[in-house]
PDB file of C-alpha atoms in Angstrom:
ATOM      1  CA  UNK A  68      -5.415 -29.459  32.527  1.00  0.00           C
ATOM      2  CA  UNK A  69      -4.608 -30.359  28.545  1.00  0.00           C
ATOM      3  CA  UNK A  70      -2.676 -27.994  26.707  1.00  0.00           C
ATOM      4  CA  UNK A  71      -3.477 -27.138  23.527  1.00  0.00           C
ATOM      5  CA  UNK A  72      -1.051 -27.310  20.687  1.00  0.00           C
ATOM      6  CA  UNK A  73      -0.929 -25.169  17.596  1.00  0.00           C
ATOM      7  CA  UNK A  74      -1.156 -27.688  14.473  1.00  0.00           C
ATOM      8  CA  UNK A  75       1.647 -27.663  12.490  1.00  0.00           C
ATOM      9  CA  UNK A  76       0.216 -26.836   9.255  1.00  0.00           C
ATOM     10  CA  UNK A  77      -1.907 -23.717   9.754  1.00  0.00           C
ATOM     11  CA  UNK A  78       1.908 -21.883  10.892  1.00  0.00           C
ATOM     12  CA  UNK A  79       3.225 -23.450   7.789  1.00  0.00           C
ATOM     13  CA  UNK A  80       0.631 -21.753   5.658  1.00  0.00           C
ATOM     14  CA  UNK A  81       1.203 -18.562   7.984  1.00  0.00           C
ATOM     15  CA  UNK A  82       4.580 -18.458   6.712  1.00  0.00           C
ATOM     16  CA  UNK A  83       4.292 -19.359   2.942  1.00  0.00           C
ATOM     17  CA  UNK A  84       1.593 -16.542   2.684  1.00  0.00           C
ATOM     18  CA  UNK A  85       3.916 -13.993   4.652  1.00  0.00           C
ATOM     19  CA  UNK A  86       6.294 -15.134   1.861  1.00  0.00           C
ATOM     20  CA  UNK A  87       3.713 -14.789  -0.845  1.00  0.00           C
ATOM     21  CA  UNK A  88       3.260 -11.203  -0.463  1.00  0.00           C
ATOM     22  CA  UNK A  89       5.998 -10.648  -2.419  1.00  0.00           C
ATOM     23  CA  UNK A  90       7.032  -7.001  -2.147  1.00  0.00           C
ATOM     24  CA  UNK A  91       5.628  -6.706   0.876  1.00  0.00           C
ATOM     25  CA  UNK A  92       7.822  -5.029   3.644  1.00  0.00           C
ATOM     26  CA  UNK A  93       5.384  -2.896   6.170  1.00  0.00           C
ATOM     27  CA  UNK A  94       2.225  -3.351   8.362  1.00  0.00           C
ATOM     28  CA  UNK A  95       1.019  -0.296   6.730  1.00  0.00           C
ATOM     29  CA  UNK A  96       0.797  -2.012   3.427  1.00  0.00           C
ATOM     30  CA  UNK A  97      -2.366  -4.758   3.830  1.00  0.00           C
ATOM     31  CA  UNK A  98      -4.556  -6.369   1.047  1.00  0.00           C
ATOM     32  CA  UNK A  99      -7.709  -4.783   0.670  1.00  0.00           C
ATOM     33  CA  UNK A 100      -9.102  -8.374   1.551  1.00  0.00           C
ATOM     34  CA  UNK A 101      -8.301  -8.536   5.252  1.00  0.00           C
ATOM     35  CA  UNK A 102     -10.286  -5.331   6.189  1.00  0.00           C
ATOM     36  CA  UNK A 103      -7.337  -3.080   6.784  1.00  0.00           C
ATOM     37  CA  UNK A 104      -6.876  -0.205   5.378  1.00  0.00           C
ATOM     38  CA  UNK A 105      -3.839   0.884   3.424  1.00  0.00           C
ATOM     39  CA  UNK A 106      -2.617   3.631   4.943  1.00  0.00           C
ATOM     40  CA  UNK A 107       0.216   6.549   3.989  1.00  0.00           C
ATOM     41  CA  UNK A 108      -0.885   6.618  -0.144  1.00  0.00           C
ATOM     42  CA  UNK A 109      -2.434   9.466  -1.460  1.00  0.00           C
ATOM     43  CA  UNK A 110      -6.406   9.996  -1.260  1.00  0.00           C
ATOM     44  CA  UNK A 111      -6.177  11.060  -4.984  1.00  0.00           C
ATOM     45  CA  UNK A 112      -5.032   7.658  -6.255  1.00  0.00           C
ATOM     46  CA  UNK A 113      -8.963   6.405  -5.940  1.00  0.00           C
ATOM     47  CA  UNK A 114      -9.911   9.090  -7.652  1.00  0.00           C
ATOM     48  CA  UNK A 115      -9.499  10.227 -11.386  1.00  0.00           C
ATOM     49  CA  UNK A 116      -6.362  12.232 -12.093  1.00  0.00           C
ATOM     50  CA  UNK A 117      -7.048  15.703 -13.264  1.00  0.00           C
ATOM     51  CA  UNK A 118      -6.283  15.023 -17.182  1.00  0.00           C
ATOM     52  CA  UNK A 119      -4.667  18.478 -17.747  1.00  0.00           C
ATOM     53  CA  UNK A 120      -1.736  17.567 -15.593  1.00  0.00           C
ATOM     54  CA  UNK A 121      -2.115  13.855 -15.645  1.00  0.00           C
ATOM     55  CA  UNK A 122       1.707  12.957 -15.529  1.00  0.00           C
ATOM     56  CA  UNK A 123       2.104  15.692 -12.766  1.00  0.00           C
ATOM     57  CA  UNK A 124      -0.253  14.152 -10.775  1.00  0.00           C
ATOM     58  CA  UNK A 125       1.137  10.721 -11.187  1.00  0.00           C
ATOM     59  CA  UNK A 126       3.953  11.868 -10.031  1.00  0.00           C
ATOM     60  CA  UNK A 127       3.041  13.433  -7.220  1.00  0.00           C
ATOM     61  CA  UNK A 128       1.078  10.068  -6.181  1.00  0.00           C
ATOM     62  CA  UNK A 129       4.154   8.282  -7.230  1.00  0.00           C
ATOM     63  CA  UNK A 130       5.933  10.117  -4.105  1.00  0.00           C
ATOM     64  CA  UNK A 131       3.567   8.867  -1.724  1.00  0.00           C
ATOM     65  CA  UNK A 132       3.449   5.284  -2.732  1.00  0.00           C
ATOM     66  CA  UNK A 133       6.747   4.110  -1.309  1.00  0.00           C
ATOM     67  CA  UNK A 134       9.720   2.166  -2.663  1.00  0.00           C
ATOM     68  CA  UNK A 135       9.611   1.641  -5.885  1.00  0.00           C
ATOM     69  CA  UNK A 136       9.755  -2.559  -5.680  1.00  0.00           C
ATOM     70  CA  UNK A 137       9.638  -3.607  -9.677  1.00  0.00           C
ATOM     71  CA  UNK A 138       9.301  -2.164 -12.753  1.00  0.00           C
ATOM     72  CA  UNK A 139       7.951  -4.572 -15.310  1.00  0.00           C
ATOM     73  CA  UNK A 140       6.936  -4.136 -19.112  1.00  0.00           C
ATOM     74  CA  UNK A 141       4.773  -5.832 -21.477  1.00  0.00           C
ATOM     75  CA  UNK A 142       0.989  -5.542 -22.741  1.00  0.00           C
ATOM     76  CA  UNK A 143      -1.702  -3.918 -20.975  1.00  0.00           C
ATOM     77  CA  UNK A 144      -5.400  -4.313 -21.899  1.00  0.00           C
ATOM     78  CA  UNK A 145      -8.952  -3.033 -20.332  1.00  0.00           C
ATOM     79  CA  UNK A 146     -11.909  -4.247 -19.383  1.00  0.00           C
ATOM     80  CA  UNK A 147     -15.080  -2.708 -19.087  1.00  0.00           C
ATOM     81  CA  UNK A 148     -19.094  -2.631 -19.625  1.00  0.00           C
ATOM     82  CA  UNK A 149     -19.545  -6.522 -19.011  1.00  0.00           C
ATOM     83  CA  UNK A 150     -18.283  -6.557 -16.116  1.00  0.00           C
ATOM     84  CA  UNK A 151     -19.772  -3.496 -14.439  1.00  0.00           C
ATOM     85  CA  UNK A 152     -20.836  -4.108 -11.143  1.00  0.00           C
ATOM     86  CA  UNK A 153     -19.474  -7.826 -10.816  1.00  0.00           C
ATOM     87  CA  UNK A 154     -17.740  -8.582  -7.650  1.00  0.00           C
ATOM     88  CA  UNK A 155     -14.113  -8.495  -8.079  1.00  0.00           C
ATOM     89  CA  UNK A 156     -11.575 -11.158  -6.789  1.00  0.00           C
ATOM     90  CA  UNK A 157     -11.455  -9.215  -3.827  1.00  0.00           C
ATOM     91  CA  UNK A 158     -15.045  -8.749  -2.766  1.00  0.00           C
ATOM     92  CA  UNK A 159     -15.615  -5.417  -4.042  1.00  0.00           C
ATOM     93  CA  UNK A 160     -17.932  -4.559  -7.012  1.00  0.00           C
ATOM     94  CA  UNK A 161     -16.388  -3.722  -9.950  1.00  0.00           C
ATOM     95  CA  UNK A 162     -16.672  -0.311 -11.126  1.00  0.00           C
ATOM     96  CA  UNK A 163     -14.937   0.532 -14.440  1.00  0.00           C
ATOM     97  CA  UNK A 164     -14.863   4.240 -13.997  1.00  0.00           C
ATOM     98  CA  UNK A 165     -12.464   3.850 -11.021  1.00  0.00           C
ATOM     99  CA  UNK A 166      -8.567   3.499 -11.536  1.00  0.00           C
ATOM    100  CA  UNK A 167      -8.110  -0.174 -10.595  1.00  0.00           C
ATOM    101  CA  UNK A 168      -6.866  -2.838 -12.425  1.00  0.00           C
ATOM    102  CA  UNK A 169      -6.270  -6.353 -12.605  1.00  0.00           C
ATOM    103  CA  UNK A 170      -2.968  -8.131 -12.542  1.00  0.00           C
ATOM    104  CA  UNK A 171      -2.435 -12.193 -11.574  1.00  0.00           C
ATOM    105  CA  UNK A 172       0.045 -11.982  -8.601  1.00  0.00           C
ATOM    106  CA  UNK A 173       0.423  -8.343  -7.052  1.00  0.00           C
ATOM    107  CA  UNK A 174      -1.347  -8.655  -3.342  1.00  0.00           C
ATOM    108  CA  UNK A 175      -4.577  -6.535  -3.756  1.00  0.00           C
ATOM    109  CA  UNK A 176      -4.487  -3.145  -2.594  1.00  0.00           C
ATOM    110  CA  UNK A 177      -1.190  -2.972  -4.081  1.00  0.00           C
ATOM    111  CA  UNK A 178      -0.428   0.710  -6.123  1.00  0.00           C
ATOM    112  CA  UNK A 179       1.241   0.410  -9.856  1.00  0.00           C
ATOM    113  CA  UNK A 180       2.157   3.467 -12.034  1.00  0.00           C
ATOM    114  CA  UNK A 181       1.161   2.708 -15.334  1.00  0.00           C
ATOM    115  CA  UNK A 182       2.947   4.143 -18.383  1.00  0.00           C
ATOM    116  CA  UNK A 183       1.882   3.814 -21.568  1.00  0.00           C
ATOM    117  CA  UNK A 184       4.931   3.380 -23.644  1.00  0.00           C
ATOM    118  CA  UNK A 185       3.709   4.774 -27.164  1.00  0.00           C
ATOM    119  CA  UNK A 186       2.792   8.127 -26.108  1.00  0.00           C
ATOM    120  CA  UNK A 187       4.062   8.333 -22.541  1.00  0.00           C
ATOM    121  CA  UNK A 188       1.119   8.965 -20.629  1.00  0.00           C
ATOM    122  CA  UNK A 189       0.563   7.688 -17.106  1.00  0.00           C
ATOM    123  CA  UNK A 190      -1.981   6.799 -14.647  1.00  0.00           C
ATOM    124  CA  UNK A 191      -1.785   4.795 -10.992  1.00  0.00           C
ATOM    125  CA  UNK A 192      -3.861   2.245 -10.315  1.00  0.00           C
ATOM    126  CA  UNK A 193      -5.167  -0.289  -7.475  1.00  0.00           C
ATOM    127  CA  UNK A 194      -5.056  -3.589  -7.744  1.00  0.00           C
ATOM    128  CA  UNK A 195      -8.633  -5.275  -6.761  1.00  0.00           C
ATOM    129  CA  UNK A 196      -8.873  -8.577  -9.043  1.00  0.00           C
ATOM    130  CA  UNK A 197      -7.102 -11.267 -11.122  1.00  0.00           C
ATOM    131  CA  UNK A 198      -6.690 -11.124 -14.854  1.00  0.00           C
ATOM    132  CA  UNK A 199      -5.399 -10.970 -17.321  1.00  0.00           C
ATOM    133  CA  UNK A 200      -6.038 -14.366 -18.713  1.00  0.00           C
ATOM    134  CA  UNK A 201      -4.697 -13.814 -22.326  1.00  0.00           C
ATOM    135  CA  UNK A 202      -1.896 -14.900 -22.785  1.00  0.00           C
ATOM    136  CA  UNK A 203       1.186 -12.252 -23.391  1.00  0.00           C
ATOM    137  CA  UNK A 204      -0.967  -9.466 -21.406  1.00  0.00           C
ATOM    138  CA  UNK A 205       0.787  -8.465 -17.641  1.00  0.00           C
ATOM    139  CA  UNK A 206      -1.952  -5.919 -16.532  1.00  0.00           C
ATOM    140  CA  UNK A 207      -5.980  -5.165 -17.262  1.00  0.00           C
ATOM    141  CA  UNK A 208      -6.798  -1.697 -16.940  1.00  0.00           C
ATOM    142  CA  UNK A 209     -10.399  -0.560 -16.003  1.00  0.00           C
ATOM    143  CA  UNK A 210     -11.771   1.470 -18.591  1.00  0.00           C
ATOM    144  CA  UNK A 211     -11.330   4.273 -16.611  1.00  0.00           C
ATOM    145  CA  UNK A 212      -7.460   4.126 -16.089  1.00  0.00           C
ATOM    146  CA  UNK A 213      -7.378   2.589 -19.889  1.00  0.00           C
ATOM    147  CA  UNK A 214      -8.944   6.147 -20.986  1.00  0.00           C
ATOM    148  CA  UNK A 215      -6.422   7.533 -19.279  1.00  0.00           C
ATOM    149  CA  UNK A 216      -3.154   6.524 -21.048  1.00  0.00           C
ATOM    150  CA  UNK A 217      -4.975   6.464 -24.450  1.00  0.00           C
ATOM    151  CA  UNK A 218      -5.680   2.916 -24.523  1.00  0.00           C
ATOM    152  CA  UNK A 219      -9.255   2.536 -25.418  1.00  0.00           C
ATOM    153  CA  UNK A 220      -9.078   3.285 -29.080  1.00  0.00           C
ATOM    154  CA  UNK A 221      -6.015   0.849 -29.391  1.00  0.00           C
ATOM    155  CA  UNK A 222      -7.545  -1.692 -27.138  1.00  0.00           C
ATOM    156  CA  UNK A 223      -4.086  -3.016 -26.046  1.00  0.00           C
ATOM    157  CA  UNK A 224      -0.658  -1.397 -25.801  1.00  0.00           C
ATOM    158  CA  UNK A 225       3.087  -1.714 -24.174  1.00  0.00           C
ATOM    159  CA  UNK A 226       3.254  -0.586 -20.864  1.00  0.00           C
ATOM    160  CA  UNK A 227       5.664  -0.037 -18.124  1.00  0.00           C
ATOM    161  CA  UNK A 228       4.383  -1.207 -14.812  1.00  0.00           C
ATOM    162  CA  UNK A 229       5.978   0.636 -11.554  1.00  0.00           C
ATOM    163  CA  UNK A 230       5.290  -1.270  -8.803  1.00  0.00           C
ATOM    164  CA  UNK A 231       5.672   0.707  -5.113  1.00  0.00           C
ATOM    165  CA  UNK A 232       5.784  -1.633  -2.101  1.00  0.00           C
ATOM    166  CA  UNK A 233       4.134   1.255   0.474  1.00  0.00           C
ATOM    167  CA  UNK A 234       6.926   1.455   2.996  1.00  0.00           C
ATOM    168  CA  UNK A 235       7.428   4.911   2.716  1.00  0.00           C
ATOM    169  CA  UNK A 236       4.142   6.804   4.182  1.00  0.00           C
ATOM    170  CA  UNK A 237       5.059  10.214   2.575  1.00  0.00           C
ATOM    171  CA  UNK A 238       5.989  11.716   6.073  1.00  0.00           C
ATOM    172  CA  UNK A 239       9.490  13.230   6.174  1.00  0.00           C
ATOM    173  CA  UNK A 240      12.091  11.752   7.986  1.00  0.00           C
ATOM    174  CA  UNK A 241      14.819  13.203   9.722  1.00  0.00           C
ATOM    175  CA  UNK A 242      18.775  12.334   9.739  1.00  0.00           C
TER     176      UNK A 242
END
């Protein structure tokens, strides 16, 4: 009886895509992509923020996202009626009412606070496709998230970017 060896390769692109993942820490925190679901982050984050208490809100969902991994600023634009319904990088349609957003490296499913640095408002988003590709942009913002912070009149704005790497699942923990 032949045994069967593992090729060499395949465990070497294993590895590199483990390493890939960047902030990446916990099983509970899976791309979108593979089928599992992200667990411990708050139900409300697919959903649109009550605009009354938006910063509240994002705060709250803040708390439930984890560690906070990076924090990254530059410009943020939107995107919108043209793409309505397109599949996304990551298989899912594109819906531009929903608070995702599109970023070129951040694993999908990952969660992002975004603050919008001229008048302070915030929203948090999901990441479900690539973009942007203009140069000097770090984020795109679905319209929906973009109406949020008050950047559809503007088109494009400075942003803060909070990225949370989902380790903690919002449970408490005890010393």
């Amino acid at each position: 009886m032949k045994t069967r060896r593992i090729p060499f390769l395949p465990l070497i692109m294993v590895i590199m895509l483990a390493q890939l993942t960047g902030c990446q820490t916990s099983s509970t925190y899976t791309s979108l992509q593979s089928g599992i679901p992200v667990t411990g982050l708050s139900p409300a984050c697919d959903q649109t923020p009550d605009t009354e208490n938006n910063e509240l809100s994002c705060d709250e969902q803040a708390e439930n996202l984890g560690t906070l991994c990076m924090v990254i600023e530059g410009k943020a634009s939107y995107y919108a009626d043209r793409f309505h319904g397109r599949l996304t990088a990551n298989g899912e349609r594109f819906n531009m009412h929903e608070m995702t957003a599109a970023h070129k490296s951040l694993p999908f499913g990952s969660m992002v606070r975004v603050t919008n640095l001229t008048n302070g408002k915030k929203v948090v988003v999901r990441i479900n496709d690539r973009g942007p590709y203009i140069k000097g942009r770090i984020i795109d913002l679905s319209k929906g998230a973009a109406k949020e912070i008050g950047l559809i009149k503007k088109g494009v704005s400075k942003v803060k970017l909070e990225v949370y790497d989902g380790s903690d699942t919002g449970e408490s923990q005890t010393s």
